[in-house]
Coordinates of C-alpha atoms in Angstrom, one line a residue:
X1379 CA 6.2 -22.3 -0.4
X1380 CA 6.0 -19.5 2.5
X1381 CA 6.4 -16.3 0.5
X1382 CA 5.8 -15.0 -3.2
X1383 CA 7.4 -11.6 -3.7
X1384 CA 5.6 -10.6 -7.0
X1385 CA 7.5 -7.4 -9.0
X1386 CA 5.4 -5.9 -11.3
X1387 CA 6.7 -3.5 -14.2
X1388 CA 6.5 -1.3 -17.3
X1389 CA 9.1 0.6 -19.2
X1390 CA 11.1 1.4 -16.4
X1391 CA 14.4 -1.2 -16.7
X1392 CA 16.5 1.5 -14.2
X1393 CA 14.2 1.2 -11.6
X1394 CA 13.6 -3.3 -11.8
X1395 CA 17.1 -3.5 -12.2
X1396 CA 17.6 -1.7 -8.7
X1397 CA 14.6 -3.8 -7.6
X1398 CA 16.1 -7.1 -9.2
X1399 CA 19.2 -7.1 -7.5
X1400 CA 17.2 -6.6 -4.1
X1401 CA 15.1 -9.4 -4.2
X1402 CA 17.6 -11.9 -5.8
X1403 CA 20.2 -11.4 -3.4
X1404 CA 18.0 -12.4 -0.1
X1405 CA 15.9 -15.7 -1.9
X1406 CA 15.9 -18.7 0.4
X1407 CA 14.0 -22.1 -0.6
X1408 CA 10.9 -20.7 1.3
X1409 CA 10.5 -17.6 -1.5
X1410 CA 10.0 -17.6 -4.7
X1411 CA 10.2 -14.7 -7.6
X1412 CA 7.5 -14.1 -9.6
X1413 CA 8.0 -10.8 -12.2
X1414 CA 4.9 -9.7 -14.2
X1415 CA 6.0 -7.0 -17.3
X1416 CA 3.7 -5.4 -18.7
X1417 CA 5.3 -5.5 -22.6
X1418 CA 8.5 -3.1 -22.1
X1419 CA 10.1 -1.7 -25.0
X1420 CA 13.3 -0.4 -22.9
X1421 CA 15.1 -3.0 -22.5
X1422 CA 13.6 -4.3 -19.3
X1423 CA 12.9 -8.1 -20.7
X1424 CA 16.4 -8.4 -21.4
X1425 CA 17.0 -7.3 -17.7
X1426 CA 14.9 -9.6 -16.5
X1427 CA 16.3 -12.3 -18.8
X1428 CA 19.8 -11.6 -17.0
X1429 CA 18.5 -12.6 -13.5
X1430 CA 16.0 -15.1 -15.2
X1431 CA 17.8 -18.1 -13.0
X1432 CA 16.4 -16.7 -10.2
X1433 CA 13.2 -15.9 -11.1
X1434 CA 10.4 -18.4 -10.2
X1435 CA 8.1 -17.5 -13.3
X1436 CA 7.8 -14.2 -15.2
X1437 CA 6.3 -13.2 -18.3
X1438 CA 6.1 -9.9 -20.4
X1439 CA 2.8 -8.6 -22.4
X1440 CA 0.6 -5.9 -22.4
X1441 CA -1.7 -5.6 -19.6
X1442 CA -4.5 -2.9 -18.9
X1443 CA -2.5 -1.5 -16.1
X1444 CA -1.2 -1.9 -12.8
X1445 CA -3.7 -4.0 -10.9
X1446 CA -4.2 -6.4 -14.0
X1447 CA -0.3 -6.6 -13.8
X1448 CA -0.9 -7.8 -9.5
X1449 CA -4.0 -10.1 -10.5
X1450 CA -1.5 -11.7 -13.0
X1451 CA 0.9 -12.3 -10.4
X1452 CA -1.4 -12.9 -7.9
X1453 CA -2.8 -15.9 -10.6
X1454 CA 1.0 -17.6 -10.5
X1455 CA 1.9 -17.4 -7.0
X1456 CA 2.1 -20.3 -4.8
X1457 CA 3.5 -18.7 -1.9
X1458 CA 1.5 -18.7 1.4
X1459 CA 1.8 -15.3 1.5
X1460 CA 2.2 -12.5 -1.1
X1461 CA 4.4 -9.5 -0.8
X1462 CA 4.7 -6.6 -3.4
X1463 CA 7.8 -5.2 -4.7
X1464 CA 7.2 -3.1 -7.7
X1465 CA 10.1 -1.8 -9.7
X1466 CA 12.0 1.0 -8.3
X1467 CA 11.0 -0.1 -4.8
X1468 CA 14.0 -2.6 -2.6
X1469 CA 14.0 -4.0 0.4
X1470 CA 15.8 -1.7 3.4
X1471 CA 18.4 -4.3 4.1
X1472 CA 19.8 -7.4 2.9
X1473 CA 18.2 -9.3 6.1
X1474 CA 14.5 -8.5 5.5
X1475 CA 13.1 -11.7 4.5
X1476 CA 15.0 -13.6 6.8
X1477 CA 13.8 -11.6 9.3
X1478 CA 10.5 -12.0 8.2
X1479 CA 10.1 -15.3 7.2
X1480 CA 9.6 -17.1 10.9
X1481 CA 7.1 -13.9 11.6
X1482 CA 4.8 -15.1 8.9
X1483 CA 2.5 -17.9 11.6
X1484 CA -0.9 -17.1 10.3
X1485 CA -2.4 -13.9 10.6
X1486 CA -3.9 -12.5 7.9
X1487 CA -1.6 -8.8 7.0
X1488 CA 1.8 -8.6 8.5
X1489 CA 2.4 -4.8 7.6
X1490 CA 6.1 -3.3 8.4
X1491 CA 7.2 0.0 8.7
X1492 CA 8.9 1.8 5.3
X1493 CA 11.1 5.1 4.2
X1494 CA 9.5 7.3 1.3
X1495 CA 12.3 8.3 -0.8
X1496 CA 12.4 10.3 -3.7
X1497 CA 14.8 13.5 -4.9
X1498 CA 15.8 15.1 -1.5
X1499 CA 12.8 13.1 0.5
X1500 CA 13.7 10.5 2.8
X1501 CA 10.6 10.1 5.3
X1502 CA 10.2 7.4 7.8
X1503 CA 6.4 6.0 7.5
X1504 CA 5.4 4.0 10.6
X1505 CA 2.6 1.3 10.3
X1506 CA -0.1 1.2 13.7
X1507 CA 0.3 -1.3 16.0
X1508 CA -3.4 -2.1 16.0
X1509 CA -5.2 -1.6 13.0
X1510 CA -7.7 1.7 13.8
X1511 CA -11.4 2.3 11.3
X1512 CA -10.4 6.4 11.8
X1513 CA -7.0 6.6 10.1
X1514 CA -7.5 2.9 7.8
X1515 CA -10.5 5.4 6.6
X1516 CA -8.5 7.9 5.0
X1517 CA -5.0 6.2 4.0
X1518 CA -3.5 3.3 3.1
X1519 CA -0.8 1.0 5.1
X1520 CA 2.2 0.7 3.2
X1521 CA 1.9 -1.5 0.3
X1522 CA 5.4 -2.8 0.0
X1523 CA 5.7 -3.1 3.5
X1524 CA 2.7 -5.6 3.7
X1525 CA 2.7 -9.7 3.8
X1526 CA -1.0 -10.2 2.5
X1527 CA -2.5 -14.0 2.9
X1528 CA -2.4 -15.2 -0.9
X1529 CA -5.9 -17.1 -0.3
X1530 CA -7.3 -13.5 0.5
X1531 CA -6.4 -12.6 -3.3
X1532 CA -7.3 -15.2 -4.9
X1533 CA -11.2 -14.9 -3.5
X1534 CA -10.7 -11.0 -3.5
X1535 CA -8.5 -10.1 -6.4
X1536 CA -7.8 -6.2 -6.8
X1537 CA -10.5 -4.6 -8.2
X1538 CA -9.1 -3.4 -11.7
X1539 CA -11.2 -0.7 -12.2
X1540 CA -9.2 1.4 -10.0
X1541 CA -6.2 3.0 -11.5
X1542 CA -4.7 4.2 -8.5
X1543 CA -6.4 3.1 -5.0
X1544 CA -7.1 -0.9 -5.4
X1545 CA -4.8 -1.7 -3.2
X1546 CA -6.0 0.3 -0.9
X1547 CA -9.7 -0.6 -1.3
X1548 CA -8.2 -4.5 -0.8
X1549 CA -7.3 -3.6 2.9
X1550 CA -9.7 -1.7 3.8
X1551 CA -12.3 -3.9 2.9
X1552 CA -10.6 -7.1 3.8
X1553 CA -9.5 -5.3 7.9
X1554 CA -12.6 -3.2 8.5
X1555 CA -15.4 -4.5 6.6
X1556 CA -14.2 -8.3 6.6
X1557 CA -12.3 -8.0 9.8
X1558 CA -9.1 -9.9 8.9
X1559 CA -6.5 -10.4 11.3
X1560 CA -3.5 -8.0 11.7
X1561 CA -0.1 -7.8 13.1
X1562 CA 2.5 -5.1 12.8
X1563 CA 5.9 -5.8 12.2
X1564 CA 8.3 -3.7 14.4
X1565 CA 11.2 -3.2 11.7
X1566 CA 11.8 -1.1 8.3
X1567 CA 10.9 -3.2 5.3
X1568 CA 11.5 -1.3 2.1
X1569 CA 12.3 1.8 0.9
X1570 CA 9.3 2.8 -1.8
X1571 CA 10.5 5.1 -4.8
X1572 CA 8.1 8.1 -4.4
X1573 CA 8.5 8.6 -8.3
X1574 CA 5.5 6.3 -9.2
X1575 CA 1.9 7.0 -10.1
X1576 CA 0.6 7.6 -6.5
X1577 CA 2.5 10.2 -5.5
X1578 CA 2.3 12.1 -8.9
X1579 CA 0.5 14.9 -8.9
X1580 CA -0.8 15.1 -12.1
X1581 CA -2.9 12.1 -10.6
X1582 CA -4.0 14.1 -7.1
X1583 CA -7.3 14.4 -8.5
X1584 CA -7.7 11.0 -9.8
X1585 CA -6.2 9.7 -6.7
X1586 CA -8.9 11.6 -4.4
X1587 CA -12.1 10.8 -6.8
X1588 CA -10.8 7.4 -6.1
X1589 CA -10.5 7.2 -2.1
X1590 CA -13.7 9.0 -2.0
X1591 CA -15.5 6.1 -4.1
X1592 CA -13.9 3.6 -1.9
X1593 CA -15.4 5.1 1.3
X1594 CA -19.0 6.0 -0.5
X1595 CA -19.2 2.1 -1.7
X1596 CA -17.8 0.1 1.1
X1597 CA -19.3 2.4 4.1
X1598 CA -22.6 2.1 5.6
X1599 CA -24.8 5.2 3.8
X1600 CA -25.2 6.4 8.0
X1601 CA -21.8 6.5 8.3
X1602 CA -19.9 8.0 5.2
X1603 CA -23.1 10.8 5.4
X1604 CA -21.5 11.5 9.0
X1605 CA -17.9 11.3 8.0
X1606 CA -17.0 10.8 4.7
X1607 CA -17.9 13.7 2.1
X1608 CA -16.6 16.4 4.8
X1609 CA -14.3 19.5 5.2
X1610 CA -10.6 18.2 5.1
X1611 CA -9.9 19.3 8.5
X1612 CA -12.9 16.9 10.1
X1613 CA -11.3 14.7 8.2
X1614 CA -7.8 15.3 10.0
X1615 CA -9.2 15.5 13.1
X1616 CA -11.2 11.9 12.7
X1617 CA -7.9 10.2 11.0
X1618 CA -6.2 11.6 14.3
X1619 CA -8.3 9.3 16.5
X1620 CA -6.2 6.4 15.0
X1621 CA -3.1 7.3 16.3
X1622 CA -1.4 5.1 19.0
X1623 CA 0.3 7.9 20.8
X1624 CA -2.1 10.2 23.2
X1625 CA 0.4 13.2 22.7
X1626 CA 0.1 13.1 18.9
X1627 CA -3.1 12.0 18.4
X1628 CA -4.3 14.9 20.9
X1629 CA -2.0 17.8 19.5
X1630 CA -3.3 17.3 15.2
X1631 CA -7.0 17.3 16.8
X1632 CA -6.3 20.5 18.8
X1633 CA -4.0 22.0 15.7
X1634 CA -7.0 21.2 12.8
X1635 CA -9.8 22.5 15.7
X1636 CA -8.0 25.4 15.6
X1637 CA -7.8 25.6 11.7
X1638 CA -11.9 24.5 11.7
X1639 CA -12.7 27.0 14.0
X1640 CA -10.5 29.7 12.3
X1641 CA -12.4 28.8 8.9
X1642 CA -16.1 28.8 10.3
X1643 CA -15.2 32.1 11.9
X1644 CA -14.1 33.6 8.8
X1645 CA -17.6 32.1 7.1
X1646 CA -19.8 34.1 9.6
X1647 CA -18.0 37.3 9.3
X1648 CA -18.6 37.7 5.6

């Protein structure tokens, strides 16, 4: 088996069924469907009973949150490779896995570009050709977008005591600290529903406690006393270094210098 495309879900039947009907219509013999619910009581379970012929294994009880809900499908995947499609997130087109499949010769993370969209928001997020410590330090690569080794998860699984930045903490660890091999997919994978948990901002302070554990625990002491507890706009202007593009990477390290230098100003004149 080349490819597990594990859905993971709770109380949110609207969103799987658009997710569902994405990943059912594109299954070849070289993918299987594995659906993890985390004990629904609105009507998702019959939803996923309906497509149930063309799921590979699913079960529904309560779990103790979203990255128990991955581990679990992480646990009954067979595929090669693991690729996330939570519920209210599809693939762009009907083509993607096709598309994908023959890509899939080895490397470690095979991480395509996505759309963000949401109520009025349709955003274009474009993975880096080469995988850069600078911007991996401060955000993630998009998580629906990405083809993960399943051998990588079983050693590694997501660390569950994360609510919100496991995934996260996965790739960073596994492409800068364990140097695992990358390659970027030149095409648009999925379109991820901005209405989940990470983009909520009733969990923007939960979310940042988070990303700054990850950087305190995996970096060298040296190194997150340098970098990682710092003013936001050092912060910009080291994620900027990770940019591909000379023009862009050069204009947000000029455009937060400016908004450093404004700031320090300011500090001396009081």
């Amino acid at each position: 088996m080349k490819l597990s495309v594990v859905t993971i879900n709770y109380n949110n039947c609207k969103g799987l069924e658009k997710t569902l009907r994405s990943v059912t219509s594109q299954l070849t013999p070289d993918v299987e469907y594995v659906v993890i619910d985390g004990g629904s009581t609105d009507g998702s379970v019959d939803l996923i009973k309906e497509y149930e012929k063309n799921i590979s294994f699913w079960l529904s009880e309560p779990d103790k949150g979203i990255y128990n809900a991955m581990n679990k499908g992480i646990a009954h995947a067979k595929g090669e490779y693991i690729n996330f499609m939570n519920s209210g997130d599809c693939f762009h087109s009907s083509d993607v896995l096709s598309r994908v499949l023959p890509l899939l010769q080895g490397k470690d993370f095979y991480v395509g570009n996505e759309y963000w969209v949401g109520e009025g928001l349709l955003k274009f997020i474009e993975s880096p050709e080469q995988i850069h410590v600078a911007r991996l330090m401060f955000k993630a690569l998009p998580h629906q977008a990405t083809f993960i080794r399943r051998e990588q998860l079983v050693r590694r699984p997501y660390d569950e005591s994360y609510k919100i930045a496991a995934d996260w903490e996965q790739m960073f660890y596994e492409l800068i600290i364990n140097d695992a091999s990358y390659e970027h997919l030149d095409m648009v994978i999925d379109d991820f529903d901005t209405n989940g948990i990470s983009h909520d901002e009733k969990h923007a302070e939960l979310q940042r406690q988070e990303c700054e554990r990850v950087r305190q625990e995996l970096l060298p002491t040296r190194i997150y006393q340098l970098i990682g507890n710092r003013d936001k706009y050092l912060r910009k202007i080291v994620y900027a270094l990770g940019y591909e593009s000379p023009l862009k990477r050069d204009m947000k390290i000029l455009r937060n210098a400016a908004r450093l230098l404004l700031k320090d100003l300011f500090k001396r004149s009081k």
